[in-house]
Coordinates of C-alpha atoms in Angstrom, one line a residue:
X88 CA 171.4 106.9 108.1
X89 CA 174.2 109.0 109.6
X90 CA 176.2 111.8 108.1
X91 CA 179.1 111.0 106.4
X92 CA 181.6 112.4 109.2
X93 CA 184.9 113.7 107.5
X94 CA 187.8 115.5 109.7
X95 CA 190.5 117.8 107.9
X96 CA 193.4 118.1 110.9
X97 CA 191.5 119.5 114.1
X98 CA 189.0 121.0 112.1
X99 CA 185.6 118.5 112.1
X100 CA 183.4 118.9 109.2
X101 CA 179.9 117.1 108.7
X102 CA 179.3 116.6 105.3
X103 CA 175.1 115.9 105.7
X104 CA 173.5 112.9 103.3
X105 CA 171.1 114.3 101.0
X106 CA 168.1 112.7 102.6
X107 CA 169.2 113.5 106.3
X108 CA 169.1 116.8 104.4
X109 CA 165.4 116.7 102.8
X110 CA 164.3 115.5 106.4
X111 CA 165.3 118.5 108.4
X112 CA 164.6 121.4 105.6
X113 CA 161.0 119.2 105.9
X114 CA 160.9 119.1 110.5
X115 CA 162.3 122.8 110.6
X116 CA 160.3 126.2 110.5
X117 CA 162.0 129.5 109.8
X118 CA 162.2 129.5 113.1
X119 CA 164.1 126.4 114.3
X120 CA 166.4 126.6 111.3
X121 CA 167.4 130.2 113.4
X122 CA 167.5 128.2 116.1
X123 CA 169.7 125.6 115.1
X124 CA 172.3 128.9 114.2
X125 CA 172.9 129.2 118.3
X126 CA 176.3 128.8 118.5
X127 CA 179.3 130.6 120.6
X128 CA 180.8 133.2 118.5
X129 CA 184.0 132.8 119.8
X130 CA 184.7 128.9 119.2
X131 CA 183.7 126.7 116.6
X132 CA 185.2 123.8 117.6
X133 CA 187.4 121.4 119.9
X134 CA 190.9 122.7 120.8
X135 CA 193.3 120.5 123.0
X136 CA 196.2 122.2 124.4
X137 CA 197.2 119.7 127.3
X138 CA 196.3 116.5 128.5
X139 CA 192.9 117.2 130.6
X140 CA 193.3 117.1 133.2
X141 CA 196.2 119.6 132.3
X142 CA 199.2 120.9 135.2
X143 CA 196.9 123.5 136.5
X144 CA 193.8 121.9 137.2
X145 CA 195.9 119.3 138.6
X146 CA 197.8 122.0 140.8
X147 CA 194.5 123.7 141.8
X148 CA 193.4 120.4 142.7
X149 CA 196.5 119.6 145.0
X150 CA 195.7 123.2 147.1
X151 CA 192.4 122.3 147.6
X152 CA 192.8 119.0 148.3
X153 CA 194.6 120.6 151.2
X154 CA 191.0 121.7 152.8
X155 CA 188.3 119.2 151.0
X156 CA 188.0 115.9 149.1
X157 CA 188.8 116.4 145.7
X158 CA 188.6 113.0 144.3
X159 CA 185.3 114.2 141.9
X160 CA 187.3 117.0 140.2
X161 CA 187.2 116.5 136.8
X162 CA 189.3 120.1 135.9
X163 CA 189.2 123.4 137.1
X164 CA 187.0 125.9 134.5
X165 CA 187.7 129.4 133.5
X166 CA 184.1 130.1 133.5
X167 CA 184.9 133.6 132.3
X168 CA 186.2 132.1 129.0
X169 CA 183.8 129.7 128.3
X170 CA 181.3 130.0 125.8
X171 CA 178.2 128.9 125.0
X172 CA 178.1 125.2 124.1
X173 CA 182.1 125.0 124.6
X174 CA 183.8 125.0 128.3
X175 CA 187.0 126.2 128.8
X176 CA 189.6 124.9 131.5
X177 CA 192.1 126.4 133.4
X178 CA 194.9 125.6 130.8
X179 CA 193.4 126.9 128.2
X180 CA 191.5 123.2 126.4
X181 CA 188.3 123.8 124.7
X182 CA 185.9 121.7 125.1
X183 CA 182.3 120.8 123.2
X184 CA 180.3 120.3 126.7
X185 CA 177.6 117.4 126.2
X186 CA 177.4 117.5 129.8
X187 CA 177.0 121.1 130.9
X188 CA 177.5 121.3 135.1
X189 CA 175.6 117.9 135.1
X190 CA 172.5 118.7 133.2
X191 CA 171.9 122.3 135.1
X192 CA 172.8 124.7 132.1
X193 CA 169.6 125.7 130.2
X194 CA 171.3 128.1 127.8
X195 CA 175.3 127.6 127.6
X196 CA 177.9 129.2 129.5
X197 CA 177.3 133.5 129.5
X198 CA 174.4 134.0 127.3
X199 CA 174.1 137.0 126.3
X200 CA 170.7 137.3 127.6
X201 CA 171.2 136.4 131.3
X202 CA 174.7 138.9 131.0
X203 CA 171.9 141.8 130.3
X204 CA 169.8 141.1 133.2
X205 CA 172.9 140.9 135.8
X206 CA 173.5 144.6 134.1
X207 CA 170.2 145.6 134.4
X208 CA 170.2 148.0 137.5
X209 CA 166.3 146.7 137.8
X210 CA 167.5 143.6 139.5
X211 CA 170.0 144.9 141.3
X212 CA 168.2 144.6 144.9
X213 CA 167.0 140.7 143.7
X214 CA 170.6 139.7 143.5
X215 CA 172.3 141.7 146.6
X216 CA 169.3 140.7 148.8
X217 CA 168.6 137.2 149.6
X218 CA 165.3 137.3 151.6
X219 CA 163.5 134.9 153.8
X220 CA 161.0 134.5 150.9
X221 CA 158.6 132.6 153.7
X222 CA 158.5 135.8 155.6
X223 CA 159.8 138.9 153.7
X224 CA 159.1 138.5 150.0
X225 CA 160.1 141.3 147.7
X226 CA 156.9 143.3 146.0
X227 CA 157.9 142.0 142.8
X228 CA 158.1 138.8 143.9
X229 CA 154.4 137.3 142.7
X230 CA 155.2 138.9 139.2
X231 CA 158.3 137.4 139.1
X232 CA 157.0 134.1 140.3
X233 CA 154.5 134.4 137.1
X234 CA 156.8 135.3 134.3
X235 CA 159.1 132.0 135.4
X236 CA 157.8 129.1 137.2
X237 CA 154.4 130.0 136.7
X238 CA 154.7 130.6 132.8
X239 CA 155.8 126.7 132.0
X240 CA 153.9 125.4 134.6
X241 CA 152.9 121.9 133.9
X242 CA 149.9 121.4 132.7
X243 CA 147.1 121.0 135.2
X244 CA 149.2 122.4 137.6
X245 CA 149.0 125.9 139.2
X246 CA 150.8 126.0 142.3
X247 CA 154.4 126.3 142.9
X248 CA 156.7 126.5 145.5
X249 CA 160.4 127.4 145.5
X250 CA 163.0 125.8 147.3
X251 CA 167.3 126.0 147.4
X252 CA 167.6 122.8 145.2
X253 CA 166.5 119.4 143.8
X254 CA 167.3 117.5 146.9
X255 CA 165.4 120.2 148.9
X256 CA 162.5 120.1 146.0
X257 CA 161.8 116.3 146.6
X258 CA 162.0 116.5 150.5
X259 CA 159.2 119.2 150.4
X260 CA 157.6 117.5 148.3
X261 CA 157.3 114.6 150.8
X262 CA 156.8 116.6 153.4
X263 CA 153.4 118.4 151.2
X264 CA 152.4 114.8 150.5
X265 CA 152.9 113.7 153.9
X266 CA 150.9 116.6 155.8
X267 CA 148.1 116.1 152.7
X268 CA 148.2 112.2 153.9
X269 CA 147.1 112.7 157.6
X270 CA 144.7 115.6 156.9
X271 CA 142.8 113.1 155.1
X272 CA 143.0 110.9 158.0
X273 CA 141.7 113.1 159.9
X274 CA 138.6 114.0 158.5
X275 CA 139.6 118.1 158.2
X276 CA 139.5 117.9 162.0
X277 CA 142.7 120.1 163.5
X278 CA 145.7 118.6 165.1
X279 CA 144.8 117.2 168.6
X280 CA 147.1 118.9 171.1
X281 CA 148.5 115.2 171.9
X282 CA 149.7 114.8 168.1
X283 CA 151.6 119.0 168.2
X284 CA 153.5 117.0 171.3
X285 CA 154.1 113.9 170.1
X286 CA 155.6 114.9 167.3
X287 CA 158.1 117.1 168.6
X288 CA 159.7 113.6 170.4
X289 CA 159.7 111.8 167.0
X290 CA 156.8 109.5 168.3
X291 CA 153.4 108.9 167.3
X292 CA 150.4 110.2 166.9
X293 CA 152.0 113.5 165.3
X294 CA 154.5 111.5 164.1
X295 CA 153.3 109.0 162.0
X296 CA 154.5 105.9 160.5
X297 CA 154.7 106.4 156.6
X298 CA 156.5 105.7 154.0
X299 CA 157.6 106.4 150.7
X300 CA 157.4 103.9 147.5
X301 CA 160.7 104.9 145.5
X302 CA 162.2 102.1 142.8
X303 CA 165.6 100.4 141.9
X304 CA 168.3 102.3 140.3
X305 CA 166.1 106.2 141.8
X306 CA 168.5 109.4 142.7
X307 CA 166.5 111.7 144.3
X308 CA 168.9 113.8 146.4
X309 CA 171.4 113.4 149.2
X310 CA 169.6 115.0 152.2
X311 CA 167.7 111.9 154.4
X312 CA 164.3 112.5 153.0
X313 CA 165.6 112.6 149.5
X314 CA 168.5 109.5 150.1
X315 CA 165.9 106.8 151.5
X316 CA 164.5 106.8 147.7
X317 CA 167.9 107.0 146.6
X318 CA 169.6 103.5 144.9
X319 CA 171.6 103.8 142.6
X320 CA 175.4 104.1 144.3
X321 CA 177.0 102.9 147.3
X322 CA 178.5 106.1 147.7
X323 CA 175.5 107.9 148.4
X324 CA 174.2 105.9 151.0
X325 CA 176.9 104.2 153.0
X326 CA 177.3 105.1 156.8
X327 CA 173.9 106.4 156.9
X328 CA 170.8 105.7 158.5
X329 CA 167.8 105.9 156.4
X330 CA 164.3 104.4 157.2
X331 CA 163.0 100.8 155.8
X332 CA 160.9 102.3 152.9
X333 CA 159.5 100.3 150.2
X334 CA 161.8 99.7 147.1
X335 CA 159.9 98.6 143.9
X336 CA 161.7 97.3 140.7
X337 CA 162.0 99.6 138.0
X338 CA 161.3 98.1 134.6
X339 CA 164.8 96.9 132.9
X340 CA 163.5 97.0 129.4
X341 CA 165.5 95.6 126.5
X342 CA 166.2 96.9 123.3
X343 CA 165.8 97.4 120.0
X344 CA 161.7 98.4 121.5
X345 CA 159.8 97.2 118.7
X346 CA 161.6 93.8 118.8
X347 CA 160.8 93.2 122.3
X348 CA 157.2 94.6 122.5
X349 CA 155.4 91.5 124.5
X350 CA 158.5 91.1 127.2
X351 CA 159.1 94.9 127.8
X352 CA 155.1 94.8 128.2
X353 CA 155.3 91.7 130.4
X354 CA 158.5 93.0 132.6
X355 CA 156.7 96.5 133.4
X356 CA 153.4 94.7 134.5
X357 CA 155.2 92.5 136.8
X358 CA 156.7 95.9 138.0
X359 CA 153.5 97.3 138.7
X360 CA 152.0 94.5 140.3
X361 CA 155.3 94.7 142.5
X362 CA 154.1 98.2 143.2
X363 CA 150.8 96.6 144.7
X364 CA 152.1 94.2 146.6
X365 CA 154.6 96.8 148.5
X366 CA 151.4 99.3 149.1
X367 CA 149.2 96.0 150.4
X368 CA 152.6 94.8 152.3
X369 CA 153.5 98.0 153.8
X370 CA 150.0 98.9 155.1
X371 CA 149.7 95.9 157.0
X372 CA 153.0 96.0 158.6
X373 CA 151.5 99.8 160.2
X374 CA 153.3 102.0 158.0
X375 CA 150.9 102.7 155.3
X376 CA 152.8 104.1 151.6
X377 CA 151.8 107.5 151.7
X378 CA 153.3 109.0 148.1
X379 CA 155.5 107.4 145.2
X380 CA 158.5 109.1 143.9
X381 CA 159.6 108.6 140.2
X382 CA 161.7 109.7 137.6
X383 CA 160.3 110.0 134.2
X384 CA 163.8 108.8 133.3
X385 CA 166.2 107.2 135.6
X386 CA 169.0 109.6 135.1
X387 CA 172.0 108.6 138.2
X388 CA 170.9 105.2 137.6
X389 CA 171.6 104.6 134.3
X390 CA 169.2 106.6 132.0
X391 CA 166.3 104.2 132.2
X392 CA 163.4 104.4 130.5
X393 CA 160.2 103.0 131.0
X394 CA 156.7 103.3 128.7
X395 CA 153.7 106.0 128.9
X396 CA 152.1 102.6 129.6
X397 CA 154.1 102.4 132.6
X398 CA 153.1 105.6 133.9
X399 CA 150.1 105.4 133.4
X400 CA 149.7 101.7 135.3
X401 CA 151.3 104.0 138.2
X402 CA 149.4 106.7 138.2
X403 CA 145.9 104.0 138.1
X404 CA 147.4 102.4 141.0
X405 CA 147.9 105.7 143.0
X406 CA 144.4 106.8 141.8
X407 CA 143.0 103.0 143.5
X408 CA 144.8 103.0 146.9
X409 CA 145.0 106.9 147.8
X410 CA 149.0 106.6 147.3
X411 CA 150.2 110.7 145.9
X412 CA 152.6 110.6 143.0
X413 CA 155.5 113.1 142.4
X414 CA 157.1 113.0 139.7
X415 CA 161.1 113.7 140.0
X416 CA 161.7 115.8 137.1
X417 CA 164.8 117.6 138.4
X418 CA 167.1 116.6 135.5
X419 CA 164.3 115.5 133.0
X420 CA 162.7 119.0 133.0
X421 CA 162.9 122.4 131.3
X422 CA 162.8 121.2 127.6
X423 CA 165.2 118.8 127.6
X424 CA 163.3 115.7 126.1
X425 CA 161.3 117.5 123.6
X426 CA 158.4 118.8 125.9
X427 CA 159.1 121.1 128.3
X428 CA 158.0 118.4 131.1
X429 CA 159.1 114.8 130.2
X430 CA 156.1 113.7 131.9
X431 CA 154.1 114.9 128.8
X432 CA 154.9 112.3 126.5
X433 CA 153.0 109.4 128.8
X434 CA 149.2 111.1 128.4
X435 CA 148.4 111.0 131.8
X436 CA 144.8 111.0 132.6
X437 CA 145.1 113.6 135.2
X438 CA 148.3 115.9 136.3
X439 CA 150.2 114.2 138.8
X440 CA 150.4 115.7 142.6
X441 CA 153.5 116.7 142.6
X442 CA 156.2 117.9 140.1
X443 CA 159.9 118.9 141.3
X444 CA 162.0 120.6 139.6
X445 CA 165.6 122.0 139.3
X446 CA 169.1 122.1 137.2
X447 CA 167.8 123.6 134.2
X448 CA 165.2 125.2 136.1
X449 CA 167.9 127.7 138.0
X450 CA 165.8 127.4 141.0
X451 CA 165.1 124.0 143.2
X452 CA 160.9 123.7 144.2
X453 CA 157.9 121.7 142.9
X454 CA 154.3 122.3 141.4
X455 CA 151.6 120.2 143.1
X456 CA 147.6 120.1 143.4
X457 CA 145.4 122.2 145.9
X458 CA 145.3 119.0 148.0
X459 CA 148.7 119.7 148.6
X460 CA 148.8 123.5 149.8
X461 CA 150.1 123.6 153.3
X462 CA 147.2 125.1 156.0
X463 CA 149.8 126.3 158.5
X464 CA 152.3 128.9 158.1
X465 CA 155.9 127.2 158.5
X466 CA 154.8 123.9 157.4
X467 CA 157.3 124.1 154.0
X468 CA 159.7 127.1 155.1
X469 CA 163.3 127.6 156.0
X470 CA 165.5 130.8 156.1
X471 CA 165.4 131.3 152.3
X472 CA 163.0 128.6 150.5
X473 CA 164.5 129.8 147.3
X474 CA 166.3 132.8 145.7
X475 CA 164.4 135.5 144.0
X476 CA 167.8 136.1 141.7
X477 CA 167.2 132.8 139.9
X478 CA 163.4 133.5 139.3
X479 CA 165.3 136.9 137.6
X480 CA 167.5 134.5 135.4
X481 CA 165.0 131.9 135.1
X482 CA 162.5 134.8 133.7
X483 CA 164.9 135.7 130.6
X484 CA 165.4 131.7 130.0
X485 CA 161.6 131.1 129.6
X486 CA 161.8 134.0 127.3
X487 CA 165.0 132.7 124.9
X488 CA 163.4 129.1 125.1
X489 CA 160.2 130.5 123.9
X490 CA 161.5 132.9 121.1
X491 CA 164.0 131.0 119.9
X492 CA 161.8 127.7 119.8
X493 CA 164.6 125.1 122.3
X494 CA 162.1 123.0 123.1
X495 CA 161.7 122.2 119.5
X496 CA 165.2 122.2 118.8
X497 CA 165.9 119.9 121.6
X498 CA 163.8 117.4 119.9
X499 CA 165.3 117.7 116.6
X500 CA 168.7 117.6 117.8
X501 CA 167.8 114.5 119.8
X502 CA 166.8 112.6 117.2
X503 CA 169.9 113.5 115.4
X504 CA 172.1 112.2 118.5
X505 CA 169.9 109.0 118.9
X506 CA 170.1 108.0 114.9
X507 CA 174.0 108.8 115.7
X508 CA 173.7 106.5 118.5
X509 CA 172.1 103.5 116.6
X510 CA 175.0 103.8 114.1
X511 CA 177.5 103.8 115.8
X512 CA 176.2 100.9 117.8
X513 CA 175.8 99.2 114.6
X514 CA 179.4 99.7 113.7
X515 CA 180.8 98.7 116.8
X516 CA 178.6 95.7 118.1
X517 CA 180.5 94.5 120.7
X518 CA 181.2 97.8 122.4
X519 CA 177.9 99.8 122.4
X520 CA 174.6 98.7 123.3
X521 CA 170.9 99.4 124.3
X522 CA 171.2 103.0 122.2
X523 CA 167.9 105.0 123.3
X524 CA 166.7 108.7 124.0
X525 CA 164.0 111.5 124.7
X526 CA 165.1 114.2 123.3
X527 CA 168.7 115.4 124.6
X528 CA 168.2 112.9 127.0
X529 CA 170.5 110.3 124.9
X530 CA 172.1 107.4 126.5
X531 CA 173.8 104.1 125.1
X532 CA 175.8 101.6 127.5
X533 CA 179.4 100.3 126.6
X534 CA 180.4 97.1 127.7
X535 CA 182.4 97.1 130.2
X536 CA 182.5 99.7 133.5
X537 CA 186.5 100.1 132.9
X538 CA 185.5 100.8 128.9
X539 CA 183.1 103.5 129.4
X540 CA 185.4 105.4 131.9
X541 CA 188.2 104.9 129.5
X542 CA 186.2 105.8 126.8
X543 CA 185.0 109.4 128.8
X544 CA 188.7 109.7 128.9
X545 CA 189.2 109.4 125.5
X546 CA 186.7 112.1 124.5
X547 CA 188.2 114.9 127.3
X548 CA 191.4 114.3 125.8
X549 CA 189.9 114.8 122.1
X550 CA 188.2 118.0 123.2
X551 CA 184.1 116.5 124.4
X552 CA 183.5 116.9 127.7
X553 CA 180.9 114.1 128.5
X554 CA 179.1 112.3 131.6
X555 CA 178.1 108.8 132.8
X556 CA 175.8 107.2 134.4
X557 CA 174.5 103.8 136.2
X558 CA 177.2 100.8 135.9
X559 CA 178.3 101.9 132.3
X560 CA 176.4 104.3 130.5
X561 CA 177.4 107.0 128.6
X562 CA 175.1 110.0 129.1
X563 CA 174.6 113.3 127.5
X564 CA 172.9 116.7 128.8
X565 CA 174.5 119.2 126.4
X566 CA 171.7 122.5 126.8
X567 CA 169.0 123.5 124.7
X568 CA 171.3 125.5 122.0
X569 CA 173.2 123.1 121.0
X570 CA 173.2 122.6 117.1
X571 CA 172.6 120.1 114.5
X572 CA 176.0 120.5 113.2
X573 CA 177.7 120.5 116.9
X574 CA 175.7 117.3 117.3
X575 CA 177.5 115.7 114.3
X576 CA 180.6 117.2 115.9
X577 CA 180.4 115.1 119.2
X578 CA 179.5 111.7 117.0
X579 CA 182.5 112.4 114.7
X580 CA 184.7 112.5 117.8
X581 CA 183.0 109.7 119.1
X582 CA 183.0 107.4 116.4
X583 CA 187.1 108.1 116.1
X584 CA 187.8 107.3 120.4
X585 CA 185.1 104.0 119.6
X586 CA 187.8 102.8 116.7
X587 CA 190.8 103.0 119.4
X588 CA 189.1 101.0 122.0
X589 CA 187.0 98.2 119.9

């Protein structure tokens, strides 16, 4: 059951049930109870001065319109102001942020912690100097590579390479997957000098025709690579030219789960045996399907979810026909759904080939299998390949996520947004639906595209800044620190927009 939700004014209180009570003193330690305490010290709630956007985000908007689009601004931030789980914009509105930068804020806005190590005189030279990491690595460089991305490495999983971004992590990855492909083809044997020429033409032998098995409803970046397993909005892809690559259907599963056990089970085999028939279809047409790209959950495309059951048919088929999987956790990563990788909750029988990362992460690259690691120099390289400063801030993160036990939290607090979720879908039938969640990773679709925007609209203006996602899904990503109590927060404001627009 919920908590009773009671607001005094524009103060929100949460007054808890007595069993929601007895169930987190029972599913907290010392330890996550501190945890749960992360708040910003210098706002405790919601505080709406103007209509967001206000007149100076809409002015800042108007003089940069004059050089750029600007029809994605939202408002303009004063990130100086803003404060842990609350973001503050240019006119001064304070908002709860269940959306922080699009999933990509691990900790808030200025922890404390990551404000130390830009002090720290130690890192001085990892933040002035950008190297070309490919070439010029710093000599603290492996170390500082251990104490982040090597330190919550997946398991099974012991290599890692950086790269500028998520878009740039899958399109490496491909590439990895790609050069891994042929050497297999070739027996070990080197690259004939025909295949080093041929390839610099675009034609084959050196280069191949391959593809890459992505699924309905993907995001996977906006670079060419990345965007041919992309399909989830128009506006990604149109005017482009991206190659024929096979698109499987990702499972639409239907909800409440355990009332639709034997057609969820039935929709995701058909999707699997989909899977076959593109590998079998795509091989005989000459361009064999050299890797599979999936999110654990479909985040641009609607927050889909899919079973361990699912992942585990996919990773069996891969295993059968020679296919490499990567596994797309750019946004799913970094603790967000309970486990630090969301690929953890499907028991996989062996670590997949490839795992990119990102957002959360700090830093864009991907952890993959010694079948992956490049044998040339310059095979997975540009200028930078990365940016030693983020490993800096990505160090201290690991460290607050381990001490202060986010992972953890993140699944408590999930549970208490998801339980929110299914009552307020309860209460309002005919505008909520298909409530579901991993973690933070919560999601529940409204009924119309025009209501959820409206309703997004709603909530800015009532002091929750919030995302969406796929046709119309309302999404959250708030960060690791946010708190039982600023979860009840965000449903209290919820549940008061949901009673305007029933």
């Amino acid at each position: 059951m919920m908590a009773l939700i009671v607001c005094v004014g524009r103060s929100i209180y949460v007054k808890r049930s007595e069993l929601l009570l007895v169930k987190l003193t029972t599913v907290l330690s010392e330890a996550q109870r501190q945890a749960q305490t992360i708040t910003s010290n210098q706002y405790e709630t919601p505080k709406v001065v103007t209509h967001v956007p206000g007149p100076k985000s809409r002015a800042l908007a108007e003089r940069l319109g004059q050089y750029q689009n600007v029809d994605a601004v939202h408002f303009f931030v004063d990130y100086e102001k803003s404060e842990g789980n609350f973001v503050v914009d240019v006119d001064g509105n304070v908002l709860l942020d269940m959306f922080m930068q699009i999933a990509s804020l691990p900790l808030g806005y200025n922890p404390p912690k990551l404000i130390d190590a830009m002090k720290d005189r130690k890192n001085l030279a990892s933040f002035i100097n950008r190297p070309a990491l490919g070439s010029y690595p710093a000599v603290d460089f492996v170390e500082r590579l251990e104490r982040s991305l090597l330190a919550v490495a997946p398991p099974g999983l012991k290599h890692a390479q950086t790269a500028g971004c998520g878009t740039c992590a899958n399109e490496n990855g491909q590439k990895a997957i790609y050069m891994a492909y042929q050497r297999r083809l070739r027996g070990g044997r080197q690259p004939s000098e025909e295949e080093k020429m041929t390839s610099v033409m675009n034609r084959p032998p050196g280069s191949p025709k391959l593809s890459f098995l992505s699924f309905t409803n993907a995001f996977h970046g906006r670079c060419m690579g990345a965007l041919a397993m992309s399909h989830a909005k128009w506006f990604h892809k149109l005017d482009f030219p991206v190659p024929d690559w096979p698109i499987a259907t990702f499972p639409r599963l239907k909800y409440p789960l355990n009332e639709f056990k034997g057609e969820n089970e039935r929709e995701e085999n058909r999707c699997l045996a989909e899977v076959r028939d593109l590998i079998v279809k795509y091989g005989r047409r000459g361009e064999p399907v050299a890797g599979i790209c999936v999110e654990p959950i479909q985040s641009e495309g609607g927050d889909n979810h899919a079973s361990p059951a699912f992942f585990q048919g996919l990773q069996a088929i891969c295993r059968e026909t020679g296919v490499y999987l990567m596994i797309d956790e750019v946004q799913t990563g970094c603790g967000a759904t309970g486990k630090f990788w969301a690929h953890e909750h499907f028991s996989l029988q062996q670590p997949p080939d490839a795992v990119t990362f990102s957002k959360k992460m700090l830093t864009g690259g991907f952890y993959f299998t010694d079948a992956l690691m490049p044998r040339e120099a310059y095979r997975i390289y540009n200028t930078w390949i990365g940016d030693p400063s983020k490993l800096v801030l990505l160090e201290h993160v690991v460290q607050e996520i381990k001490q202060k036990k986010l992972v953890a939290n993140a699944a408590l607090v999930g549970q208490v947004l998801l339980n929110g979720f299914l009552e307020l879908q309860s209460l309002y039938p005919g505008v909520l639906q298909n409530a579901r969640g991993l973690g933070l990773l919560c999601a529940v679709d409204i009924s119309t595209p025009a209501k959820r925007d409206n309703i997004i609209h709603r909530l800015r203006n009532k002091g929750v800044n919030i995302g969406g996602c796929g046709l119309s899904t309302l999404r959250l990503r708030p960060c690791l620190t946010i708190s039982t109590s600023q979860a009840f927060m965000f449903l209290n404001i919820l549940d008061s927009v949901l009673a305007e627009v029933r």
